[in-house]
Coordinates of C-alpha atoms in Angstrom, one line a residue:
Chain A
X19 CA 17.5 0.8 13.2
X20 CA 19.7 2.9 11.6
X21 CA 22.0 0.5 10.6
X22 CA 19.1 -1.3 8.7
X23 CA 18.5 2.3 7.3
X24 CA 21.3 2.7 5.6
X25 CA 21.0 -1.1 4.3
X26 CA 17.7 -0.2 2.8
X27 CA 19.0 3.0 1.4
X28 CA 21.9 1.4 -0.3
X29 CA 20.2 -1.0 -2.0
X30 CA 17.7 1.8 -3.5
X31 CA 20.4 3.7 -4.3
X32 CA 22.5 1.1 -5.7
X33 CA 19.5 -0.1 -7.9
X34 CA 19.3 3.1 -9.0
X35 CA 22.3 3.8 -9.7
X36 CA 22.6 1.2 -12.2
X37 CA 18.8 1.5 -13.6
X38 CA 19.1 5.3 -13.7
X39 CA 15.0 5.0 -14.0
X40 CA 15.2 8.5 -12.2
X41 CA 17.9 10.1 -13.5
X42 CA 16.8 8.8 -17.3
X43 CA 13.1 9.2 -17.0
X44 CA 11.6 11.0 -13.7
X45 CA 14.3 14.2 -14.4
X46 CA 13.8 14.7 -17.7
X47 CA 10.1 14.7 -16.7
X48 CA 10.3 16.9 -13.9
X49 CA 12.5 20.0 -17.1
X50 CA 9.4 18.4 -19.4
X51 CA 7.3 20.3 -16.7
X52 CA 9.0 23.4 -16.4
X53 CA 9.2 23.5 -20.1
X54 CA 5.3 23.3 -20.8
X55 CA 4.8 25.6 -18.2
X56 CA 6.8 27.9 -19.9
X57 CA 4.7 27.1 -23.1
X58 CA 1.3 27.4 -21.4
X59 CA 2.1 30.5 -19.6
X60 CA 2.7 33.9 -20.7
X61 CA 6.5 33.4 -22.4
X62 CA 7.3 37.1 -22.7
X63 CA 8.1 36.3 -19.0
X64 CA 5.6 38.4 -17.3
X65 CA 3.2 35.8 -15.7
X66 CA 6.4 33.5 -15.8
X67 CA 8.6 35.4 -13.1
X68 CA 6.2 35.6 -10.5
X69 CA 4.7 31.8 -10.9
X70 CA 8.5 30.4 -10.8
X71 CA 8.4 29.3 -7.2
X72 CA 4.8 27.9 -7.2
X73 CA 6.1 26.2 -11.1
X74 CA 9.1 24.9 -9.3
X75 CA 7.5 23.1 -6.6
X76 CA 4.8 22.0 -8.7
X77 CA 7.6 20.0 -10.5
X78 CA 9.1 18.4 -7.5
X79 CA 5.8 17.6 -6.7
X80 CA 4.7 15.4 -9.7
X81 CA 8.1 13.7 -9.2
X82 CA 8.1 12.8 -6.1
X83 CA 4.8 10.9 -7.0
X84 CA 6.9 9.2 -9.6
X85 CA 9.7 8.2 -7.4
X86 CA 7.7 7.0 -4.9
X87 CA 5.3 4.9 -7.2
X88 CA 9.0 3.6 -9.2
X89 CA 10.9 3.5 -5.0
X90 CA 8.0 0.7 -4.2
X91 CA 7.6 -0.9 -7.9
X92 CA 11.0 -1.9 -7.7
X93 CA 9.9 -4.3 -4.1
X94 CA 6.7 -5.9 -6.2
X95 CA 8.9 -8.4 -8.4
X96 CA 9.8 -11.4 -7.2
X97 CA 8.4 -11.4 -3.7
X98 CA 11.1 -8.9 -2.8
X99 CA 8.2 -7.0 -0.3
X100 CA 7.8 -10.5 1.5
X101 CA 11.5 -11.0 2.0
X102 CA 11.9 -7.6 3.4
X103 CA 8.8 -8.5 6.0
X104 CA 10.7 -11.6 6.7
X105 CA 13.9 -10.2 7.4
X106 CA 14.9 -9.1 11.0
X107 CA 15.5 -5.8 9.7
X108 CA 13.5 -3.2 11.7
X109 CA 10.4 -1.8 10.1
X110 CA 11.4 1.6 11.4
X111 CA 14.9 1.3 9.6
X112 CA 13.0 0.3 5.9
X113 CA 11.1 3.7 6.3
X114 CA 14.0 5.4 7.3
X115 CA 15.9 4.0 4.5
X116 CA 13.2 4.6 1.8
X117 CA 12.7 7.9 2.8
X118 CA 16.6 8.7 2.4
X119 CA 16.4 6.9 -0.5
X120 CA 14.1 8.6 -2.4
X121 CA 14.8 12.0 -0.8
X122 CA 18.7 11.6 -2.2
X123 CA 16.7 11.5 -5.8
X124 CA 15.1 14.3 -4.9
X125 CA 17.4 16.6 -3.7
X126 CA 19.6 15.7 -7.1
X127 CA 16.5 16.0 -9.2
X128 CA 15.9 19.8 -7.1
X129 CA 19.3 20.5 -8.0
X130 CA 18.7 20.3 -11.6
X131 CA 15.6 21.7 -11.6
X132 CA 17.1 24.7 -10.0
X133 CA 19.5 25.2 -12.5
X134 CA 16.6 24.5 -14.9
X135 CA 14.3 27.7 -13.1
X136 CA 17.8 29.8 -13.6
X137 CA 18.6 28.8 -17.0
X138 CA 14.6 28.9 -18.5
X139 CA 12.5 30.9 -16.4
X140 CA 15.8 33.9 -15.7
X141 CA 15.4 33.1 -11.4
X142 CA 17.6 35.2 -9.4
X143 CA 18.9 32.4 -6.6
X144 CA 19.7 35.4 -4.6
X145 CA 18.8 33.7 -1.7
X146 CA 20.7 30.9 -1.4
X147 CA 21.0 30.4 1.9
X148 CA 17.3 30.2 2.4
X149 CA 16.8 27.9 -0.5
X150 CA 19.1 25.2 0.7
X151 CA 17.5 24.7 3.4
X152 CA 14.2 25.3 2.2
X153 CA 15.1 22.4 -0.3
X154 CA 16.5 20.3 3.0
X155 CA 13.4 20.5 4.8
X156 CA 11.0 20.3 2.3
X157 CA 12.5 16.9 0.6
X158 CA 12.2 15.1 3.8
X159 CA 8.6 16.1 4.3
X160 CA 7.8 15.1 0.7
X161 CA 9.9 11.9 1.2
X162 CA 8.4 11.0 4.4
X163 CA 4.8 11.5 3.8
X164 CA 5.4 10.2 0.2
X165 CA 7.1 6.5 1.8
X166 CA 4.4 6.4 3.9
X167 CA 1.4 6.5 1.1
X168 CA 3.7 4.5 -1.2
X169 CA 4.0 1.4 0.8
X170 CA 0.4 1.7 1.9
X171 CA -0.3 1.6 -1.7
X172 CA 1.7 -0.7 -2.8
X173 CA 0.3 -3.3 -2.6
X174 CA -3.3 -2.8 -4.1
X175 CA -4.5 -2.9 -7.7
X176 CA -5.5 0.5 -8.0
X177 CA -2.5 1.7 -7.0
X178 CA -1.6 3.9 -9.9
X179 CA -4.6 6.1 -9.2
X180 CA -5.2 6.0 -5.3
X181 CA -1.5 6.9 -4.2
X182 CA -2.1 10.5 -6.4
X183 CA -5.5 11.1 -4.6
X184 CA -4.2 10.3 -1.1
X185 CA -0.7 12.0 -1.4
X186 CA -1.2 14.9 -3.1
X187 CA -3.4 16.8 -0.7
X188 CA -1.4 15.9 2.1
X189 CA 1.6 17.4 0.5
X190 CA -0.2 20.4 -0.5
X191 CA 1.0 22.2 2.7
X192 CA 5.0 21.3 1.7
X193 CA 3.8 22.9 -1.6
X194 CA 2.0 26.0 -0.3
X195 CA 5.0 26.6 2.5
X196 CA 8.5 25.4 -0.3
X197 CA 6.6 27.7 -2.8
X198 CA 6.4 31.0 -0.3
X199 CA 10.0 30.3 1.6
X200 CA 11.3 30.3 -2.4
X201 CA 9.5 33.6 -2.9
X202 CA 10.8 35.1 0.0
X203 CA 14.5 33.6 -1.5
X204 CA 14.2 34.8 -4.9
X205 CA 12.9 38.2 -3.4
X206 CA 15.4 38.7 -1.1
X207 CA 12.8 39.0 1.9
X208 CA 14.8 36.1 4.5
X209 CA 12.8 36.9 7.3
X210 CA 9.7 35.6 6.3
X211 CA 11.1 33.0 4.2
X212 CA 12.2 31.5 8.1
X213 CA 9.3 31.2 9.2
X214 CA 7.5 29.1 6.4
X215 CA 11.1 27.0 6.6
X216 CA 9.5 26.6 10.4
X217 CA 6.3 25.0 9.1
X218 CA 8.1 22.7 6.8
X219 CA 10.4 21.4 9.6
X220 CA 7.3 20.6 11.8
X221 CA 5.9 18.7 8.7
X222 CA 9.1 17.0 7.8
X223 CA 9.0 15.7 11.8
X224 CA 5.2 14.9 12.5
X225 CA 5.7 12.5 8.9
X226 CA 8.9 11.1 10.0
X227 CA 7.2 10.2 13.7
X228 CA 4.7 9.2 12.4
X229 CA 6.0 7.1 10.2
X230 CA 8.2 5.1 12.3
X231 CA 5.3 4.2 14.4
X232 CA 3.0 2.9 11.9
X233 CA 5.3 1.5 9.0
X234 CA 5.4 -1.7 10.1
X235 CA 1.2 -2.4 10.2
X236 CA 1.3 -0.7 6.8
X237 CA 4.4 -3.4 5.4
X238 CA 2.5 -5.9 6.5
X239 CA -0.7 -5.1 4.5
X240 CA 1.4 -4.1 1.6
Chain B
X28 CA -38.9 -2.9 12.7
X29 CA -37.8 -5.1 9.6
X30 CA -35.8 -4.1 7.3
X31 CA -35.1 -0.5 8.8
X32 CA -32.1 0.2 10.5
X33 CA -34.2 1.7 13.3
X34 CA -34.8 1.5 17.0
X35 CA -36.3 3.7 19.7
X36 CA -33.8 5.2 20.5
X37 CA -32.8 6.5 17.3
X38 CA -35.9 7.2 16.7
X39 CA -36.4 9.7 19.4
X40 CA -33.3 10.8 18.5
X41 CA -34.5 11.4 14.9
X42 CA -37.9 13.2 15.8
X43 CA -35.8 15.5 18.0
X44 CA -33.2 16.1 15.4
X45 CA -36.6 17.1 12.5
X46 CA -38.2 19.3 15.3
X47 CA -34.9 21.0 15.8
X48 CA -34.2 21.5 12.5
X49 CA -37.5 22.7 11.6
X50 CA -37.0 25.4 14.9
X51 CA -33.6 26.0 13.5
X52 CA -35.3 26.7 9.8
X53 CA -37.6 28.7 12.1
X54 CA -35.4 30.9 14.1
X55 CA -32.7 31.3 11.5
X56 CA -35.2 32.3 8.4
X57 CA -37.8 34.1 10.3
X58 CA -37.1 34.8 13.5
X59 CA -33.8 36.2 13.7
X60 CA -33.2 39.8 12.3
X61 CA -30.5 40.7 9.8
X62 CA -27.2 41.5 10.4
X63 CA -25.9 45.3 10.0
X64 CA -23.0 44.5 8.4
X65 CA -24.0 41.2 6.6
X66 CA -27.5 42.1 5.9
X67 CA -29.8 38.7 4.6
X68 CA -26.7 36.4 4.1
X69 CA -25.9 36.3 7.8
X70 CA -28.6 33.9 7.8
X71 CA -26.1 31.3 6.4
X72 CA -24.0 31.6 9.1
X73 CA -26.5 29.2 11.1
X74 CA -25.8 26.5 8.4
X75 CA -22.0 27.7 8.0
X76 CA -20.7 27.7 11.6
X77 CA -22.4 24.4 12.7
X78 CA -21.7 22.2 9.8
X79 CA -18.0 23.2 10.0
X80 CA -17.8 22.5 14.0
X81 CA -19.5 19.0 13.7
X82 CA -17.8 18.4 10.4
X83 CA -14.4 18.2 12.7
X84 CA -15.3 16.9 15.3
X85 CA -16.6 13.8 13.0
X86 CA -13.1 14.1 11.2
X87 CA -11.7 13.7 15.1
X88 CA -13.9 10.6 15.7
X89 CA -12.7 9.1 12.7
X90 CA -8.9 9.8 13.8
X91 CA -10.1 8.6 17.4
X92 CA -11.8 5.5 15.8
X93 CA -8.8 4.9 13.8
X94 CA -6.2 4.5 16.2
X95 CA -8.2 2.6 18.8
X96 CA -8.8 0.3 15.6
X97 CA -4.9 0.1 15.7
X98 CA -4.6 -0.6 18.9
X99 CA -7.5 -3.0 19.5
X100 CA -8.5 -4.5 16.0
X101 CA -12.2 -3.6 17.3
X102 CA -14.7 -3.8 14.5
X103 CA -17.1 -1.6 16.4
X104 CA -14.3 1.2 16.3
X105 CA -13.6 0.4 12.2
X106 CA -17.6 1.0 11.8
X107 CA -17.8 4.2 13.8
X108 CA -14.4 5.8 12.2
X109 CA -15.9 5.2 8.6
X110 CA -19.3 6.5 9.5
X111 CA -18.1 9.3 11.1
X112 CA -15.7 10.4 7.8
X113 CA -18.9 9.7 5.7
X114 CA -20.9 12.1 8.2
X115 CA -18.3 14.4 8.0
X116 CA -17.7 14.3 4.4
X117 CA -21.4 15.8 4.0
X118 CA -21.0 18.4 7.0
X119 CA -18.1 20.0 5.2
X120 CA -19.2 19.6 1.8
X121 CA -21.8 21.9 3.5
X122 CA -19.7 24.4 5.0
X123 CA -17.8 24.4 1.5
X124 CA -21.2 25.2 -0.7
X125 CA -22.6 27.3 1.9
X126 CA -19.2 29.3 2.1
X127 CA -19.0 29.3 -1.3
X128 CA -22.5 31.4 -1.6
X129 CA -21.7 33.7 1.2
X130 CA -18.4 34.7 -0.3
X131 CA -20.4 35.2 -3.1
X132 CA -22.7 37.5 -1.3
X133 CA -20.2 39.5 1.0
X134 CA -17.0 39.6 -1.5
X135 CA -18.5 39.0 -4.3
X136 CA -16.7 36.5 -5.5
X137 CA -17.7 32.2 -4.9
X138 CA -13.8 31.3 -4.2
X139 CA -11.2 33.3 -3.1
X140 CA -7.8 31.5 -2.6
X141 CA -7.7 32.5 1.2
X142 CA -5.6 30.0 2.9
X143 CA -8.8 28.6 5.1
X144 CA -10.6 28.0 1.9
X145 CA -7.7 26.4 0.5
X146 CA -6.9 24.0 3.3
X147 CA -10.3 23.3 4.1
X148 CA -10.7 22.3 0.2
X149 CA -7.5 20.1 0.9
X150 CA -9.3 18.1 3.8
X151 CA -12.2 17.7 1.6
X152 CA -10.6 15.8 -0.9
X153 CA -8.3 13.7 1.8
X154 CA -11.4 12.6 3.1
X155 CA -12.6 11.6 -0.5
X156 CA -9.3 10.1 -0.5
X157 CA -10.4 8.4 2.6
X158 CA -13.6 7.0 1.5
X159 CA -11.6 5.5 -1.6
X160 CA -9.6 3.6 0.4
X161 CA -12.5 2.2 2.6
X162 CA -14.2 0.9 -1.1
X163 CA -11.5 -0.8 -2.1
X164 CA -12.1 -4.2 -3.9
X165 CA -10.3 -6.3 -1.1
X166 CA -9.9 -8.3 2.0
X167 CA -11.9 -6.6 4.9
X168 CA -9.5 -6.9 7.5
X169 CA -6.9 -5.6 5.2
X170 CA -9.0 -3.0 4.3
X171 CA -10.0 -2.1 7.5
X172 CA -5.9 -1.3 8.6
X173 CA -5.0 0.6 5.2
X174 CA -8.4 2.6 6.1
X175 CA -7.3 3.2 9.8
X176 CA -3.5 4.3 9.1
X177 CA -5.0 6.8 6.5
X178 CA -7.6 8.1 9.2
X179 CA -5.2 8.2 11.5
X180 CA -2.9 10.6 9.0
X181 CA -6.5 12.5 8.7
X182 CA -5.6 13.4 12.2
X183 CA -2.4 16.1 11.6
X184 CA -3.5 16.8 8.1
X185 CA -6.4 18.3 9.5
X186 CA -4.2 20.0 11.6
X187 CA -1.7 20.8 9.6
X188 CA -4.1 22.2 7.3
X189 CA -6.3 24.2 9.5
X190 CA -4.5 25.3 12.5
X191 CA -1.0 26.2 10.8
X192 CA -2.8 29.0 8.7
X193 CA -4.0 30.1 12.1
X194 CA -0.4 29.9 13.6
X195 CA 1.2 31.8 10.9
X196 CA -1.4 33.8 10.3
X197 CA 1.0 36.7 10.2
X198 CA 2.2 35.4 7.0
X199 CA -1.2 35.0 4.9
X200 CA -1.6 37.8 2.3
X201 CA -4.6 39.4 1.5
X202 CA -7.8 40.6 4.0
X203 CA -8.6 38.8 7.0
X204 CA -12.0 38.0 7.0
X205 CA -13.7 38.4 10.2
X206 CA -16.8 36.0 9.7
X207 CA -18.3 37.5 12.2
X208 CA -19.9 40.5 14.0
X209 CA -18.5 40.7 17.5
X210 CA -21.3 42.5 18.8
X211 CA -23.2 39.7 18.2
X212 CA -27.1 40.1 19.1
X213 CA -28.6 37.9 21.4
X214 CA -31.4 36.3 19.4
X215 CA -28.5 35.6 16.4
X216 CA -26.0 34.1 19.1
X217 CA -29.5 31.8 20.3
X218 CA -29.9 31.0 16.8
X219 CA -25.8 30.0 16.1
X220 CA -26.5 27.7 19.5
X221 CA -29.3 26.6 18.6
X222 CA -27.8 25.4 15.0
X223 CA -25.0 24.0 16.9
X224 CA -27.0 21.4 18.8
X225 CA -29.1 20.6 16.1
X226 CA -26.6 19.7 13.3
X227 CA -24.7 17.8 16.5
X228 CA -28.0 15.9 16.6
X229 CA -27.9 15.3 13.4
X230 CA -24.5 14.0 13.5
X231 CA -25.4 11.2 16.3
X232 CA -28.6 10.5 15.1
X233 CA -27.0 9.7 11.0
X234 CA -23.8 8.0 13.1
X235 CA -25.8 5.6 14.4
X236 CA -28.0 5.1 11.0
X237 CA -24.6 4.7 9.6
X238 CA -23.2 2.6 11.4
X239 CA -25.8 0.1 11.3
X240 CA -25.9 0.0 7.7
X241 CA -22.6 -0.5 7.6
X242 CA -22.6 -3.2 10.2
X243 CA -25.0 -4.9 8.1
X244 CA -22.8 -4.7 5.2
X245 CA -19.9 -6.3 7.2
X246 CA -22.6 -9.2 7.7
X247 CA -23.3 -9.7 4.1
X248 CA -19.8 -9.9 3.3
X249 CA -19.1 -12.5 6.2
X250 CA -22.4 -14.2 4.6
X251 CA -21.1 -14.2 1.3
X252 CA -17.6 -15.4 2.2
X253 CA -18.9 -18.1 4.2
X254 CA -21.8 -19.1 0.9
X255 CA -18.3 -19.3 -1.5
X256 CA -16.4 -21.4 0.8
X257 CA -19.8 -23.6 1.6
X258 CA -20.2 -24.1 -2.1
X259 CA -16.6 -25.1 -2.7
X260 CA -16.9 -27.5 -0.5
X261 CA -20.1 -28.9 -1.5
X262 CA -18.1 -29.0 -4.7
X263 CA -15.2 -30.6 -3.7
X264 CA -17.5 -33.4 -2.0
X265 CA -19.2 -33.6 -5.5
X266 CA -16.3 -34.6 -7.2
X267 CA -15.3 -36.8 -4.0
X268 CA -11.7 -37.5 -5.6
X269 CA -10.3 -34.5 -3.3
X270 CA -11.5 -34.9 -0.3
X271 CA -10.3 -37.9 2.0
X272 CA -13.1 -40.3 3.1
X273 CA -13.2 -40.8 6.6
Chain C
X21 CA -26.1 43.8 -3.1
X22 CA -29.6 44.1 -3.4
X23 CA -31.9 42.1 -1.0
X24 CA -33.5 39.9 -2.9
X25 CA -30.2 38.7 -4.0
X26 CA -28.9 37.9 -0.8
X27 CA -32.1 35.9 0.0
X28 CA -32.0 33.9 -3.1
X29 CA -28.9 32.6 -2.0
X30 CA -29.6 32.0 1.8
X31 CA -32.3 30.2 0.6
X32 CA -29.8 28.2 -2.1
X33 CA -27.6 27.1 0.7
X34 CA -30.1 26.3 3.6
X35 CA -32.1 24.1 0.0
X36 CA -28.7 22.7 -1.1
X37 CA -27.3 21.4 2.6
X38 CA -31.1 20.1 3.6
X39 CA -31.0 18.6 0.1
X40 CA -27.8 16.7 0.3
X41 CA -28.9 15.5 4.4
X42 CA -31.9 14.1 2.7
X43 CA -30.2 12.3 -0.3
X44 CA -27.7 10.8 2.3
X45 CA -30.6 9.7 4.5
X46 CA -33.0 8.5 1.8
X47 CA -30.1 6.4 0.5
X48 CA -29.5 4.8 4.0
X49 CA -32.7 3.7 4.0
X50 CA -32.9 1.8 0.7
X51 CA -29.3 0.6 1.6
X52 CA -30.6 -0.6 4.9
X53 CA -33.4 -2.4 3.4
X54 CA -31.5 -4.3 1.0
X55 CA -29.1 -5.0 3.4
X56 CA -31.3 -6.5 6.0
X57 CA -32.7 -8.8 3.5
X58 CA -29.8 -10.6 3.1
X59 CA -29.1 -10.6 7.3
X60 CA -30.9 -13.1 9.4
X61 CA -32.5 -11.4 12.4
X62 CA -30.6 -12.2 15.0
X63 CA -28.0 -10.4 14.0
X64 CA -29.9 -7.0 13.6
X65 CA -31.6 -6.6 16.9
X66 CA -30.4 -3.1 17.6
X67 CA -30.4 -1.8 20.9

């Protein structure tokens, strides 16, 4: 399983790697967010400072739906989606492999956007040990729940509108829990910054179980 | 009965469930006296408490539905765990509006971003989200298993959603709103029971409606599928070059 | 919060919920009927 895992992964990243879709378009995206934030909000900073956890994750958020809808677009051409089925490779592994694909992306694409909170929006980091983590746990949530709705709509017509409504509300909680644990960071208040980093390790878990139990119904409707 | 989805059963069931209501409308209007604290509006309570109670539990048949569908490829269990949703979708579109109005009556305010507001606002649209998927233009069976995974990931985003406000309840800013007045009076606690049963009435007696109608669409799609395929090969015979003469 | 207020609004939400129970149900009913139309009888014999 794991071995097919880090197949899977390596081809993403590889494919990625030399497309750069993510780093090219989805990144620059991601600032593009941060930036009109900046515009529609209060930019004498007032508004700004206290909304830069909530902006931050709100961010990540719209990317992840990108890199999910571009992690599966990449399996529609040329019948790639059936080979995989056909291969021996372990459905479990595939998920595991997306999921590490697209939450290496993410965690780059955090990184920047970090630098991007520090640089536009004047974040104290202070609490760096929390955010790390925070960022750890909270990527493989978004990446786990975020294979799981991209494969099961990858395959339909509508998919460019469905995966938004099904995904987003189900990744509201990574949201609501990323955006507090950053507070807590940027505030230097770590104790309660734990705890949410608590609910975002249960969510990261219940997506990734779940997900290797029902990946393999959803790659075959896909 | 033609054309009705109706039997005698569920029509029993149905008079019971319009005499309860109307004892419900009854108690809770009339009968019941006003709440110290909450004065008139704790008369939505009987329409907030119920409708939120049978909301979930409809969400659970759904998730119940979903995995036996899984499991056993049952069409009876598909039907049942998209009625339910729809059921449910109504119930806590309910609870939403009528929260909504008591809010506005006892903190003066329609929404407040209180985390169980919030999250039950997130299941609301996850179950739209849920009744998208079950209309999608495509292949029943197909259909059927995309619907069934997403109901079954109903199942911890409800509790995700509702219960982990509850666990870390510690953390949630702002005033905890006790809904409720713990010295409750008896006739009010009748009426609150009373409500319960009645909208859980409701819920079997529209489940079954439900599901019929459903069931019947199933038919009409088999019926149509097997009319296209009938008519291609009344075509085929028509042109009588592709098919091989015995 | 006057009374009247507060009653105006219970009786908002009790018409609102009934309201949206009876469009759901009134829109079973015409499904159902079209439906059946189209379904022979034997496979509508409910129980």
């Amino acid at each position: 399983m794991f071995r097919d895992a880090a197949l899977i992964a390596g081809k993403d990243l590889r494919l990625e790697a030399r497309a750069r879709v993510a780093l090219n378009q989805v990144a620059p995206f991601a600032l593009l967010v941060l930036v009109l934030f900046a515009f529609a909000l209060d930019p004498d900073r007032g508004v700004l400072d206290q909304a830069t956890p909530g902006l931050f994750w709100i961010a990540v958020l719209l990317s992840t739906l990108l890199a999910v809808q571009r992690g599966f677009s990449v399996e529609a051409a040329d019948g790639v989606r059936d080979s995989l089925r056909l291969s021996a490779l372990d459905p479990a592994g595939i998920f595991l492999g997306k999921v590490v694909a697209i939450g290496v992306q993410l965690l780059v694409l955090e990184a920047l956007l970090l630098i991007g909170v520090v640089v536009l929006y004047d974040a104290d980091p202070g609490g760096i040990a929390l955010l790390v983590p925070t960022c750890l746990a909270a990527t493989v949530g978004l990446a786990a729940a975020g294979s799981l709705y991209g494969v099961l709509s990858a395959g339909l017509r509508v998919k460019e509108t469905i995966l938004p409504l099904l995904l987003l509300p189900v990744l509201a909680p990574v949201l609501i829990a990323a955006t507090q644990a950053f507070e807590a960071g940027f505030d230097d208040r770590m104790g309660e910054g734990w705890r949410w980093l608590g609910l975002l390790v249960v969510f990261a878990a219940a997506y990734i179980g779940l997900g290797l139990l029902v990946f393999d119904t959803l790659l075959e409707e896909a | 009965m033609t054309g009705t989805t109706s039997s005698r059963g569920t029509r029993v069931l149905g008079a019971l469930t319009l005499a309860g209501m109307a004892a419900l409308l009854l108690f809770a209007l009339v009968l019941s006296p006003q709440d110290e604290v909450q004065g008139e509006a704790v008369r939505m309570l009987y329409v907030h408490v119920p409708t939120a109670i049978v909301a979930f539990t409809a969400f659970f048949v759904t998730v119940a539905g979903s995995i036996v569908y899984l499991w056993k490829r049952s069409e009876w269990w598909d039907i049942t765990a998209h009625a339910s949703a729809e059921i449910g979708a109504v119930l806590l579109g309910a609870t939403l509006v009528s929260g909504m109005l008591w809010g506005r009556v006892s903190w003066g305010v329609y929404w407040t971003w209180d985390a169980r507001l919030t999250t039950t606002a997130l299941l609301f649209v996850f179950v739209l989200g849920y009744l998208a998927v079950r209309r999608l233009p495509m292949e029943r069976d197909r259909r059927s298993r995309l619907a069934a995974v997403v109901g079954l990931l109903l199942g911890p985003t409800t509790i995700v959603c509702h219960y982990a406000t509850t666990w870390w309840r510690t953390l949630h800013q702002g005033p905890t709103i006790t809904r409720l007045n713990p010295e409750i009076d008896g006739i009010m606690l009748f009426t609150l029971m009373l409500g319960m049963v009645v909208f859980a009435l409701l819920y079997a007696w529209l489940l079954i409606h439900r599901f019929r109608v459903l069931w019947l669409e199933h038919r009409v799609e088999d019926l149509g599928l097997d009319a296209a395929l009938a008519e291609r090969r009344s075509e085929a015979e028509d042109g009588g070059t592709l098919v091989p003469s015995p | 919060m006057t009374t009247s207020f507060q009653w105006q609004l219970v009786l908002l939400c009790w018409a609102l919920v009934l309201a949206a129970i009876a469009v759901l149900v009134v829109r079973s009913v015409q499904r159902a009927r079209r439906l059946s139309r189209q379904v022979p009888e034997e496979q509508r014999r409910w129980m």
